[in-house]
Short mmCIF file of C-alpha atoms in Angstrom, two decimals:
data_model
loop_
_atom_site.label_atom_id
_atom_site.label_comp_id
_atom_site.label_asym_id
_atom_site.label_seq_id
_atom_site.Cartn_x
_atom_site.Cartn_y
_atom_site.Cartn_z
CA MET A 1335 73.99 -0.95 -32.58
CA THR A 1336 71.31 -3.14 -31.24
CA ALA A 1337 68.34 -3.57 -33.44
CA THR A 1338 64.87 -3.16 -31.56
CA LEU A 1339 61.79 -5.00 -32.56
CA ALA A 1340 58.61 -3.24 -32.80
CA PRO A 1341 55.63 -4.55 -30.99
CA PRO A 1342 53.34 -6.50 -33.09
CA PRO A 1343 50.12 -4.09 -34.21
CA ARG A 1344 47.22 -4.21 -32.04
CA ARG A 1345 44.31 -5.93 -33.50
CA LYS A 1346 41.02 -3.97 -33.09
CA ALA A 1347 38.15 -5.78 -31.56
CA GLY A 1348 35.40 -6.74 -33.89
CA PRO A 1349 32.05 -5.15 -33.63
CA ALA A 1350 30.44 -8.09 -31.88
CA LYS A 1351 33.37 -8.19 -29.18
CA ARG A 1352 32.90 -4.65 -28.61
CA LEU A 1353 29.12 -4.90 -28.27
CA ARG A 1354 29.57 -7.67 -25.74
CA SER A 1355 32.13 -5.69 -23.82
CA PHE A 1356 29.86 -2.69 -23.80
CA ALA A 1357 26.65 -4.83 -22.80
CA ARG A 1358 28.67 -6.57 -19.90
CA ARG A 1359 30.14 -3.09 -18.65
CA TRP A 1360 26.51 -1.71 -18.36
CA TRP A 1361 25.00 -4.91 -17.02
CA HIS A 1362 27.41 -4.77 -14.09
CA GLN A 1363 26.49 -1.09 -13.58
CA LEU A 1364 22.82 -1.72 -13.80
CA THR A 1365 23.06 -4.55 -11.23
CA SER A 1366 25.15 -2.74 -8.69
CA MET A 1367 23.67 -2.10 -5.15
CA ARG A 1368 24.51 1.50 -5.77
CA THR A 1369 22.38 1.68 -8.95
CA ALA A 1370 19.49 0.08 -7.17
CA LEU A 1371 19.37 2.43 -4.51
CA LEU A 1372 19.59 5.48 -6.98
CA LEU A 1373 16.65 3.79 -8.92
CA LEU A 1374 14.82 3.39 -5.64
CA LEU A 1375 15.11 6.93 -5.02
CA ALA A 1376 14.18 7.82 -8.48
CA LEU A 1377 11.07 5.72 -8.01
CA ALA A 1378 10.11 7.70 -4.89
CA LEU A 1379 10.72 11.14 -6.60
CA ALA A 1380 8.66 9.93 -9.72
CA ALA A 1381 5.67 9.31 -7.26
CA ILE A 1382 5.62 12.69 -6.12
CA PRO A 1383 3.53 14.11 -9.13
CA GLY A 1384 0.90 11.22 -8.67
CA SER A 1385 0.45 12.69 -5.09
CA THR A 1386 0.49 16.47 -6.32
CA PHE A 1387 -1.76 16.34 -9.40
CA PRO A 1388 -5.48 14.42 -9.66
CA GLN A 1389 -5.20 11.22 -11.32
CA ARG A 1390 -7.72 9.99 -13.85
CA ALA A 1391 -7.66 6.54 -12.52
CA ILE A 1392 -8.87 8.03 -9.11
CA SER A 1393 -11.18 10.78 -10.19
CA SER A 1394 -11.68 12.02 -13.61
CA VAL A 1395 -14.01 14.83 -12.19
CA ASP A 1396 -10.91 16.15 -10.24
CA VAL A 1397 -9.01 16.17 -13.55
CA ALA A 1398 -11.56 18.01 -15.28
CA ASP A 1399 -11.89 20.63 -12.44
CA TYR A 1400 -7.91 21.24 -12.83
CA TYR A 1401 -8.46 21.77 -16.54
CA THR A 1402 -11.00 24.39 -15.69
CA ALA A 1403 -8.78 26.13 -12.96
CA HIS A 1404 -5.81 25.96 -15.20
CA PRO A 1405 -6.61 25.91 -18.74
CA ASP A 1406 -3.01 26.77 -20.11
CA LEU A 1407 -1.01 24.42 -17.81
CA ALA A 1408 -3.05 21.24 -17.82
CA PRO A 1409 -2.69 20.43 -21.34
CA TRP A 1410 1.10 20.66 -21.08
CA LEU A 1411 1.00 18.46 -17.92
CA ASP A 1412 -1.23 16.03 -19.67
CA ARG A 1413 1.41 15.69 -22.42
CA LEU A 1414 3.90 14.66 -19.60
CA TRP A 1415 1.35 12.09 -18.14
CA ALA A 1416 1.15 14.14 -15.03
CA PHE A 1417 -2.67 12.94 -14.74
CA ASP A 1418 -1.55 9.41 -15.46
CA VAL A 1419 1.70 9.03 -13.46
CA TYR A 1420 1.83 5.38 -12.40
CA THR A 1421 0.90 4.14 -15.97
CA SER A 1422 3.27 6.74 -17.75
CA PRO A 1423 6.06 5.17 -19.76
CA TRP A 1424 8.76 7.21 -17.61
CA PHE A 1425 7.36 5.84 -14.20
CA SER A 1426 7.22 2.36 -15.92
CA ALA A 1427 10.74 2.42 -17.41
CA ILE A 1428 12.08 3.41 -13.69
CA TYR A 1429 9.90 0.58 -12.26
CA LEU A 1430 11.31 -2.03 -14.70
CA LEU A 1431 14.89 -0.85 -14.41
CA LEU A 1432 14.71 -1.13 -10.54
CA MET A 1433 13.16 -4.87 -11.12
CA ILE A 1434 16.01 -5.83 -13.45
CA SER A 1435 18.51 -4.10 -11.10
CA LEU A 1436 17.53 -6.18 -7.88
CA VAL A 1437 17.00 -9.48 -9.76
CA GLY A 1438 20.48 -9.04 -11.47
CA CYS A 1439 21.76 -8.24 -7.93
CA ILE A 1440 20.30 -11.13 -6.04
CA ILE A 1441 20.67 -13.96 -8.31
CA PRO A 1442 24.51 -14.08 -8.27
CA ARG A 1443 24.54 -13.44 -4.45
CA LEU A 1444 22.17 -16.42 -3.98
CA GLY A 1445 24.76 -18.68 -5.78
CA VAL A 1446 27.61 -17.22 -3.75
CA HIS A 1447 25.43 -17.68 -0.50
CA TRP A 1448 24.58 -21.26 -1.53
CA ARG A 1449 28.20 -22.19 -2.28
CA ALA A 1450 29.20 -20.64 1.09
CA LEU A 1451 26.71 -22.75 2.94
CA ARG A 1452 28.07 -26.00 1.52
CA ALA A 1453 31.66 -25.23 1.69
CA PRO A 1454 33.62 -26.35 4.68
CA VAL A 1455 34.60 -24.07 7.35
CA PRO A 1456 37.83 -22.37 6.39
CA ASP A 1457 41.05 -23.35 8.33
CA ALA A 1458 42.96 -21.11 10.53
CA PRO A 1459 45.86 -19.26 9.14
CA ARG A 1460 49.43 -20.72 9.73
CA ARG A 1461 49.99 -17.94 12.27
CA MET A 1462 47.03 -17.44 14.34
CA SER A 1463 48.46 -14.51 16.37
CA ILE A 1464 47.77 -12.17 13.20
CA LEU A 1465 44.05 -12.48 13.92
CA PRO A 1466 42.16 -9.67 15.95
CA TYR A 1467 41.45 -12.04 18.77
CA HIS A 1468 44.23 -14.40 19.95
CA ARG A 1469 44.88 -16.24 23.10
CA VAL A 1470 47.36 -18.94 24.32
CA VAL A 1471 45.25 -21.12 26.82
CA GLU A 1472 46.98 -22.17 29.87
CA GLY A 1473 46.08 -25.66 30.62
CA ASP A 1474 44.38 -28.35 28.40
CA LEU A 1475 41.05 -27.91 26.58
CA ASN A 1476 39.13 -31.25 25.84
CA GLN A 1477 38.30 -31.92 22.08
CA SER A 1478 35.15 -33.77 22.68
CA ARG A 1479 33.80 -31.16 25.01
CA ALA A 1480 34.85 -28.16 22.48
CA ARG A 1481 32.57 -30.06 19.77
CA ALA A 1482 29.62 -30.29 22.14
CA VAL A 1483 29.73 -26.84 23.22
CA PHE A 1484 30.00 -25.68 19.51
CA LYS A 1485 27.08 -28.09 18.64
CA GLN A 1486 24.78 -26.83 21.56
CA ARG A 1487 25.48 -23.01 20.24
CA ARG A 1488 24.84 -23.98 16.63
CA TRP A 1489 28.25 -23.29 15.09
CA ARG A 1490 29.25 -24.96 12.14
CA THR A 1491 32.54 -27.10 12.82
CA ALA A 1492 35.36 -28.87 10.97
CA VAL A 1493 38.13 -30.75 12.59
CA ARG A 1494 41.39 -31.06 10.82
CA GLU A 1495 44.38 -33.06 11.70
CA ALA A 1496 47.94 -32.35 10.23
CA GLU A 1497 50.83 -34.90 9.77
CA ASP A 1498 52.67 -33.24 12.59
CA GLY A 1499 49.99 -34.05 15.13
CA THR A 1500 48.46 -30.39 15.13
CA VAL A 1501 44.69 -30.76 15.68
CA THR A 1502 42.59 -27.61 14.58
CA ILE A 1503 38.81 -27.25 15.29
CA ALA A 1504 37.58 -24.47 13.03
CA ALA A 1505 33.90 -23.03 13.95
CA GLU A 1506 31.85 -20.46 12.06
CA LYS A 1507 28.52 -18.78 12.67
CA GLY A 1508 26.41 -16.23 11.02
CA HIS A 1509 25.43 -17.06 7.74
CA LEU A 1510 21.90 -16.42 8.68
CA ARG A 1511 22.72 -12.70 8.29
CA GLU A 1512 23.27 -13.08 4.55
CA THR A 1513 20.20 -15.28 4.14
CA GLY A 1514 18.32 -12.25 5.87
CA ASN A 1515 19.79 -9.89 3.49
CA LEU A 1516 18.64 -12.01 0.64
CA LEU A 1517 15.31 -12.25 1.97
CA PHE A 1518 15.00 -8.58 2.46
CA HIS A 1519 15.83 -7.78 -1.18
CA THR A 1520 13.70 -10.46 -2.53
CA SER A 1521 10.73 -9.24 -0.51
CA ILE A 1522 11.21 -5.78 -2.46
CA ILE A 1523 10.91 -7.71 -5.75
CA PHE A 1524 7.67 -9.34 -4.59
CA MET A 1525 6.23 -5.96 -3.32
CA LEU A 1526 7.23 -4.25 -6.70
CA VAL A 1527 5.55 -7.16 -8.61
CA GLY A 1528 2.59 -7.11 -6.32
CA ILE A 1529 2.16 -3.46 -6.75
CA ALA A 1530 2.42 -3.94 -10.65
CA VAL A 1531 -0.01 -6.62 -10.73
CA GLY A 1532 -2.37 -4.77 -8.39
CA SER A 1533 -1.95 -1.57 -10.71
CA LEU A 1534 -2.74 -3.55 -13.98
CA GLY A 1535 -5.45 -5.77 -12.63
CA THR A 1536 -7.11 -4.19 -9.74
CA TRP A 1537 -10.75 -2.64 -10.04
CA TYR A 1538 -12.88 -0.98 -7.50
CA GLY A 1539 -16.22 0.56 -7.21
CA ASN A 1540 -17.78 2.94 -4.45
CA ARG A 1541 -21.45 2.98 -3.86
CA ILE A 1542 -23.60 4.95 -1.53
CA LEU A 1543 -26.58 2.77 -0.83
CA SER A 1544 -29.55 3.74 1.15
CA GLU A 1545 -31.58 1.41 3.38
CA GLY A 1546 -34.07 -0.76 1.17
CA LYS A 1547 -32.20 -0.07 -2.03
CA SER A 1548 -30.39 -2.55 -4.35
CA TYR A 1549 -27.96 -2.23 -7.13
CA CYS A 1550 -25.95 -4.59 -9.42
CA ASN A 1551 -22.14 -4.87 -10.22
CA ASN A 1552 -21.69 -2.63 -13.18
CA LEU A 1553 -19.90 0.50 -13.66
CA GLN A 1554 -23.00 2.67 -14.39
CA GLN A 1555 -24.29 2.05 -10.92
CA TYR A 1556 -21.17 3.09 -9.22
CA ASP A 1557 -20.73 6.62 -7.75
CA GLU A 1558 -17.03 6.32 -8.29
CA TYR A 1559 -14.76 3.55 -9.73
CA GLY A 1560 -11.55 2.74 -11.21
CA LEU A 1561 -10.05 0.03 -13.57
CA GLY A 1562 -6.72 -1.42 -14.16
CA SER A 1563 -5.08 -1.37 -17.50
CA TRP A 1564 -5.77 -5.17 -17.94
CA VAL A 1565 -9.39 -4.98 -16.66
CA GLU A 1566 -12.56 -4.42 -19.01
CA GLU A 1567 -16.03 -3.78 -18.05
CA THR A 1568 -16.98 -7.08 -19.21
CA ASP A 1569 -14.45 -8.70 -16.63
CA LEU A 1570 -16.55 -7.59 -13.69
CA PRO A 1571 -18.34 -10.50 -11.82
CA ARG A 1572 -22.01 -10.70 -11.83
CA PHE A 1573 -23.91 -10.03 -8.42
CA CYS A 1574 -26.50 -7.89 -6.88
CA LEU A 1575 -26.60 -6.40 -3.41
CA THR A 1576 -29.40 -5.09 -1.20
CA LEU A 1577 -29.10 -3.03 1.94
CA ASN A 1578 -31.96 -4.42 4.15
CA ALA A 1579 -31.00 -2.43 7.26
CA PHE A 1580 -28.26 -0.25 8.77
CA ASP A 1581 -27.46 0.35 12.30
CA ALA A 1582 -24.90 2.94 13.59
CA GLU A 1583 -23.86 3.12 17.17
CA PHE A 1584 -22.52 6.38 18.77
CA THR A 1585 -20.65 7.18 21.88
CA ASP A 1586 -19.59 10.60 23.24
CA GLY A 1587 -20.28 12.20 19.83
CA GLY A 1588 -18.39 9.53 17.69
CA PRO A 1589 -19.44 6.37 15.92
CA THR A 1590 -18.34 3.05 17.68
CA ALA A 1591 -19.95 0.49 15.37
CA TYR A 1592 -21.34 0.18 12.00
CA ASP A 1593 -23.69 -2.75 11.11
CA ALA A 1594 -25.32 -3.51 7.71
CA ASP A 1595 -27.49 -6.20 7.21
CA VAL A 1596 -27.21 -6.97 3.45
CA SER A 1597 -28.51 -9.77 1.00
CA TYR A 1598 -26.98 -10.58 -2.21
CA GLU A 1599 -27.57 -12.66 -5.40
CA THR A 1600 -24.93 -14.41 -7.50
CA PRO A 1601 -25.08 -16.94 -10.28
CA SER A 1602 -23.97 -19.42 -7.63
CA GLY A 1603 -26.68 -18.65 -5.03
CA ASP A 1604 -28.19 -16.05 -2.73
CA GLY A 1605 -27.51 -15.30 0.91
CA ASP A 1606 -27.55 -12.80 3.73
CA TYR A 1607 -24.61 -11.44 5.57
CA ASP A 1608 -23.81 -8.99 8.34
CA LEU A 1609 -21.42 -6.68 7.25
CA GLU A 1610 -19.24 -4.88 9.58
CA VAL A 1611 -16.09 -2.63 9.25
CA ASN A 1612 -13.01 -4.89 8.69
CA HIS A 1613 -15.27 -7.87 8.20
CA PRO A 1614 -15.74 -7.74 4.27
CA LEU A 1615 -18.20 -9.95 2.26
CA ASN A 1616 -16.48 -12.08 -0.48
CA LEU A 1617 -18.46 -12.26 -3.56
CA GLU A 1618 -17.34 -13.83 -6.81
CA GLY A 1619 -13.65 -13.07 -6.08
CA THR A 1620 -14.28 -9.62 -4.98
CA ASN A 1621 -14.50 -8.22 -1.26
CA VAL A 1622 -17.50 -5.86 -0.28
CA PHE A 1623 -16.05 -3.49 2.40
CA LEU A 1624 -18.16 -1.19 4.64
CA ILE A 1625 -16.28 2.05 4.57
CA GLY A 1626 -18.74 4.74 5.60
CA HIS A 1627 -22.11 6.08 6.74
CA GLY A 1628 -24.40 8.85 6.25
CA TYR A 1629 -27.95 10.20 5.81
CA THR A 1630 -30.32 10.55 2.89
CA ALA A 1631 -32.86 13.26 3.14
CA VAL A 1632 -36.45 12.48 1.63
CA VAL A 1633 -38.34 15.34 0.26
CA THR A 1634 -41.47 15.79 -1.66
CA TYR A 1635 -41.50 18.91 -4.19
CA THR A 1636 -44.91 20.21 -5.14
CA ASP A 1637 -45.08 22.51 -8.23
CA ARG A 1638 -47.23 25.42 -9.01
CA TYR A 1639 -49.70 23.06 -10.85
CA GLY A 1640 -49.84 20.67 -7.97
CA GLN A 1641 -47.81 17.89 -9.34
CA THR A 1642 -45.40 16.27 -6.86
CA GLN A 1643 -42.02 14.41 -7.06
CA THR A 1644 -40.19 12.59 -4.14
CA LEU A 1645 -36.63 12.60 -3.97
CA HIS A 1646 -34.37 10.37 -1.76
CA GLN A 1647 -31.00 12.40 -1.84
CA GLU A 1648 -27.86 11.20 0.11
CA PHE A 1649 -25.89 13.92 1.86
CA LEU A 1650 -22.16 14.01 2.31
CA ALA A 1651 -20.75 14.55 5.89
CA MET A 1652 -18.85 17.61 6.57
CA ASP A 1653 -17.67 16.87 10.17
CA ALA A 1654 -17.64 14.35 12.67
CA ALA A 1655 -20.95 15.37 13.72
CA LEU A 1656 -22.30 14.23 10.33
CA ASN A 1657 -23.59 17.79 9.64
CA SER A 1658 -23.82 17.10 5.68
CA GLU A 1659 -24.30 19.07 2.64
CA GLY A 1660 -26.24 18.06 -0.53
CA ALA A 1661 -28.65 19.35 -3.16
CA PHE A 1662 -32.17 18.77 -4.46
CA LYS A 1663 -32.62 19.09 -8.28
CA PHE A 1664 -35.89 19.15 -9.88
CA PRO A 1665 -35.51 19.61 -13.69
CA ASP A 1666 -38.72 18.18 -14.80
CA VAL A 1667 -41.34 20.40 -12.82
CA ASN A 1668 -43.74 23.21 -13.67
CA VAL A 1669 -45.25 21.48 -16.74
CA ASP A 1670 -48.61 22.84 -17.71
CA PRO A 1671 -50.84 19.78 -17.53
CA ALA A 1672 -53.37 21.49 -19.94
CA THR A 1673 -50.75 22.10 -22.74
CA GLY A 1674 -47.99 19.86 -21.71
CA VAL A 1675 -45.55 22.96 -22.31
CA VAL A 1676 -42.23 22.77 -20.37
CA ASP A 1677 -40.65 26.16 -19.24
CA PRO A 1678 -36.94 25.50 -19.51
CA ASP A 1679 -36.18 28.41 -17.27
CA ALA A 1680 -38.42 27.20 -14.49
CA GLU A 1681 -36.31 24.42 -13.23
CA VAL A 1682 -35.71 24.33 -9.45
CA GLY A 1683 -32.61 23.40 -7.39
CA PHE A 1684 -31.99 23.54 -3.62
CA ASP A 1685 -28.61 23.81 -1.87
CA ALA A 1686 -29.16 22.47 1.39
CA ILE A 1687 -27.33 21.39 4.77
CA LEU A 1688 -28.56 18.59 6.78
CA VAL A 1689 -28.17 19.01 10.53
CA PRO A 1690 -28.87 15.55 12.38
CA THR A 1691 -29.37 17.03 15.92
CA PHE A 1692 -30.48 20.89 15.80
CA ASP A 1693 -30.48 22.82 18.95
CA ASP A 1694 -33.46 24.96 19.04
CA ALA A 1695 -32.13 26.85 22.14
CA THR A 1696 -29.18 28.25 20.45
CA GLU A 1697 -28.66 30.31 17.32
CA MET A 1698 -26.04 27.84 15.98
CA LEU A 1699 -27.05 26.12 12.82
CA LEU A 1700 -24.53 23.24 12.92
CA GLY A 1701 -25.09 20.45 15.49
CA SER A 1702 -22.75 18.50 17.50
CA GLU A 1703 -24.29 15.33 17.84
CA PRO A 1704 -24.22 12.82 14.92
CA GLU A 1705 -27.44 10.75 15.87
CA PRO A 1706 -30.75 12.01 14.07
CA ASN A 1707 -32.65 13.27 17.06
CA ASN A 1708 -33.83 16.65 15.80
CA PRO A 1709 -32.98 16.64 11.98
CA VAL A 1710 -33.59 19.75 10.05
CA LEU A 1711 -32.60 21.16 6.47
CA ALA A 1712 -31.26 24.54 5.81
CA LEU A 1713 -32.30 25.41 2.36
CA THR A 1714 -31.20 28.01 -0.37
CA ALA A 1715 -33.47 27.95 -3.45
CA TYR A 1716 -32.80 28.73 -7.04
CA THR A 1717 -34.96 28.80 -10.07
CA GLY A 1718 -33.97 29.12 -13.87
CA ASP A 1719 -31.74 26.55 -15.85
CA LEU A 1720 -29.91 23.98 -13.89
CA GLY A 1721 -27.42 23.41 -16.71
CA LEU A 1722 -28.06 19.72 -16.70
CA GLY A 1723 -28.34 19.49 -20.67
CA ASP A 1724 -24.81 20.58 -21.35
CA GLY A 1725 -23.42 17.06 -20.87
CA LEU A 1726 -20.56 18.35 -18.52
CA PRO A 1727 -20.01 16.21 -15.39
CA GLU A 1728 -21.00 18.02 -12.32
CA SER A 1729 -21.51 17.33 -8.64
CA VAL A 1730 -24.91 15.89 -7.39
CA TYR A 1731 -24.15 17.31 -4.00
CA ALA A 1732 -24.36 20.90 -5.16
CA VAL A 1733 -26.33 23.21 -7.54
CA ASN A 1734 -23.92 24.09 -10.49
CA PRO A 1735 -22.11 27.34 -9.20
CA ASP A 1736 -21.31 28.34 -12.73
CA GLN A 1737 -25.04 28.70 -13.45
CA ILE A 1738 -25.48 30.87 -10.40
CA ALA A 1739 -22.39 32.99 -11.43
CA SER A 1740 -23.69 33.35 -14.98
CA GLY A 1741 -27.13 34.33 -14.00
CA GLY A 1742 -28.89 31.11 -15.26
CA LEU A 1743 -29.87 30.42 -11.96
CA GLU A 1744 -31.54 32.99 -9.63
CA GLN A 1745 -31.71 32.64 -5.76
CA VAL A 1746 -35.31 32.82 -4.50
CA ASN A 1747 -34.88 33.48 -0.72
CA ASP A 1748 -32.50 36.16 0.65
CA GLN A 1749 -31.72 34.22 3.83
CA VAL A 1750 -31.25 30.45 4.59
CA GLU A 1751 -34.63 28.86 5.54
CA VAL A 1752 -34.55 26.19 8.20
CA ILE A 1753 -37.28 23.49 8.25
CA GLY A 1754 -37.82 20.27 10.24
CA VAL A 1755 -39.44 16.99 9.65
CA GLY A 1756 -43.05 17.56 8.21
CA ASP A 1757 -42.43 21.30 7.59
CA SER A 1758 -42.39 22.80 4.10
CA MET A 1759 -40.65 25.85 2.35
CA THR A 1760 -42.89 27.81 0.18
CA LEU A 1761 -41.50 29.42 -3.09
CA PRO A 1762 -42.81 32.80 -4.49
CA ASP A 1763 -44.63 30.95 -7.29
CA GLY A 1764 -46.56 28.95 -4.89
CA SER A 1765 -44.48 25.46 -5.22
CA SER A 1766 -43.26 24.12 -1.84
CA LEU A 1767 -40.63 21.64 -0.85
CA THR A 1768 -41.52 19.44 2.30
CA PHE A 1769 -39.00 17.59 4.46
CA ASP A 1770 -40.50 13.96 4.82
CA GLY A 1771 -37.72 12.54 6.86
CA VAL A 1772 -34.26 11.10 7.14
CA GLU A 1773 -32.82 7.62 6.09
CA GLN A 1774 -29.46 6.09 6.74
CA TYR A 1775 -27.08 4.92 4.02
CA ALA A 1776 -23.88 2.78 3.99
CA VAL A 1777 -20.86 3.59 1.75
CA LEU A 1778 -19.69 0.34 0.24
CA GLN A 1779 -16.62 -0.36 -1.64
CA VAL A 1780 -16.33 -3.33 -3.94
CA ARG A 1781 -12.69 -4.20 -4.63
CA HIS A 1782 -10.61 -6.79 -6.48
CA ASP A 1783 -6.78 -6.62 -5.89
CA PRO A 1784 -5.04 -9.78 -7.38
CA GLY A 1785 -1.61 -8.13 -6.17
CA GLY A 1786 -2.64 -8.09 -2.54
CA PRO A 1787 -1.52 -11.63 -1.76
CA ILE A 1788 1.91 -11.04 -3.45
CA VAL A 1789 2.46 -7.93 -1.57
CA LEU A 1790 1.71 -9.74 1.67
CA ILE A 1791 4.25 -12.33 0.81
CA GLY A 1792 6.73 -9.59 0.20
CA ALA A 1793 5.80 -7.99 3.72
CA LEU A 1794 6.43 -11.29 5.39
CA LEU A 1795 9.51 -11.86 3.63
CA LEU A 1796 10.59 -8.35 4.76
CA LEU A 1797 9.90 -8.94 8.45
CA GLY A 1798 11.56 -12.30 8.09
CA GLY A 1799 14.70 -11.17 6.50
CA LEU A 1800 15.17 -7.83 8.19
CA LEU A 1801 15.62 -9.29 11.73
CA PRO A 1802 18.79 -11.49 11.17
CA ALA A 1803 19.98 -8.95 8.78
CA LEU A 1804 20.09 -6.47 11.59
CA ALA A 1805 20.74 -8.80 14.59
CA VAL A 1806 23.22 -11.54 13.54
CA ARG A 1807 26.91 -10.98 13.08
CA ARG A 1808 28.99 -13.43 11.17
CA ARG A 1809 32.29 -14.56 12.83
CA ARG A 1810 34.66 -17.59 12.99
CA TYR A 1811 36.54 -19.11 15.91
CA TRP A 1812 39.61 -21.57 16.00
CA ILE A 1813 41.17 -23.90 18.49
CA ARG A 1814 44.59 -25.45 17.71
CA TRP A 1815 46.26 -28.01 19.76
CA ASN A 1816 50.04 -27.67 18.92
CA PRO A 1817 52.44 -30.81 19.04
CA ASP A 1818 54.39 -28.84 21.76
CA GLY A 1819 51.25 -29.16 24.15
CA THR A 1820 50.27 -25.39 23.78
CA VAL A 1821 46.68 -24.53 22.81
CA GLU A 1822 45.62 -21.45 20.94
CA THR A 1823 42.18 -19.89 20.27
CA ALA A 1824 41.71 -17.20 17.68
CA GLY A 1825 38.39 -15.39 16.44
CA LEU A 1826 37.47 -13.21 13.48
CA ASN A 1827 34.67 -11.03 12.72
CA ARG A 1828 33.31 -10.90 9.22
CA ASN A 1829 31.12 -7.92 10.22
CA ASP A 1830 31.12 -5.03 12.64
CA TYR A 1831 30.81 -6.75 15.92
CA ASP A 1832 32.09 -5.29 19.18
CA GLY A 1833 31.49 -8.38 21.37
CA LEU A 1834 33.78 -10.65 19.59
CA ASP A 1835 36.52 -10.67 22.41
CA GLU A 1836 33.87 -11.37 25.11
CA GLU A 1837 32.08 -14.21 23.10
CA CYS A 1838 35.43 -15.91 22.27
CA ASP A 1839 36.60 -15.70 26.02
CA GLU A 1840 33.17 -17.01 26.88
CA LEU A 1841 33.61 -20.08 24.47
CA THR A 1842 37.05 -20.76 25.88
CA ALA A 1843 35.77 -20.64 29.34
CA LEU A 1844 32.97 -23.07 28.47
CA ILE A 1845 35.33 -25.56 26.63
CA ALA A 1846 37.87 -25.28 29.76
CA GLY A 1847 34.87 -26.37 32.00
CA ASN A 1848 34.91 -23.01 34.02
CA GLU A 1849 31.33 -22.52 33.11
CA PRO A 1850 28.41 -25.12 32.50
CA PRO A 1851 27.39 -25.45 28.96
CA ARG A 1852 24.42 -23.60 27.87
CA THR A 1853 21.27 -25.72 27.12
CA ASP A 1854 19.20 -25.64 24.21
CA ASN A 1855 16.37 -23.73 26.03
CA ASP A 1856 18.54 -20.48 26.04
CA THR A 1857 16.72 -18.00 23.82
CA HIS A 1858 19.34 -15.40 23.43
CA ASP A 1859 21.37 -17.14 20.64
CA ASP A 1860 21.50 -15.02 17.39
CA GLY A 1861 23.13 -17.56 15.14
CA ASP A 1862 21.85 -20.15 12.73
CA ARG A 1863 21.96 -23.89 12.24
CA ALA A 1864 23.65 -23.75 8.74
#
């Protein structure tokens, strides 16, 4: 009877070793290309709510309107950061995981690629006939000519001589493909970093500025603004800007050129600038862009006591012909000069449409020409409580519709009244609104984006890496002079490359002298010098 020895008991791995094994396994999983692609898809899907729901960073008014329209759903969406998608924890988590995955994927490949560039060209296998391309060449091939052809075609070469007299020239080409792949993936990291820096450090402000008006760079004077998470109001640079004159040129019913003559004051000096589309003004590290144009209606309201107020009100364009909508609001009118008593229900508002070129010969209100050749105002008047004292945000381009619906404002005229420049609309209480004329305004955007240069570098790297990654093919070619006088050639493609046989035949013909060697001026080479 033969005794059998029991295997020694298995030692359980300690907690530290199990933790290292667990971390190593998940690190390999996170840094795999498959995970990077899944995270990239997840990032694209996570950005969908940012395009579906209004974002506070873009327009808090739109978020407030969404709360009004969906009072039950909006609070739940807000708990899920649906109105702050790009600064939400879950979006940031996907973003950071994608960054880590790409960095962990690229760094090892950089080391492998660097070692491959420095390593000598591999020798041919002992039996070259096993390779996809193999020929036995009739006649002799000159070794010096072979090296010259490879040099002209930018192949990496290595010459090896065996003890039995066998001479092999090994040639390799196409490392630029992997270089392109690494540049392409590195460009994604640059773009992600640039977008993140831009999201945290970017700020912008939009301002409608009429001719002859000025404003200074602070949030209270912007019509719309957005601040990155790292930006405070005190970080905004100090400068003031004045729109001296604005000129818009139109052809065939559309604008062809905008030209704004502006002057500025900064702590470092003053100056003038001719601001045009795509030609921004740089002030204190920010760029001032000209992004739009419109009209300002100038009106004078005379209340029933004879007191007047003149208002310059910007109008928003509704179409390409610059038919525009706006409103005139006069909360401080109809004050009895004898007693100083204010009637809170005697506030006046006008919903208005500004038509730059009104055609008197037709019944159409809206015009088809954007130039102010015959401007008119189409007015609807309201009296009552404008609702400006409740503290809620509302549009300056329309009379509060909630006040109209609740009866706080009562419409005065049954039909829309159209008046031209110099004409007046008289209300039943004896007050009137006179249309004094039209001015032009420019829409300016002041923007500071520290992530822009980083994104630009990423875009350049992407273009520089994408072309070789798609066009270059890595391949190898060998020539062996055997002691018995025979010459063998063989080729191997490292990527999908249908033209390997043709290229190897061409190389063999060039080395044999059947074709002239290609000169350095030829441009259809897709290899590299590495």
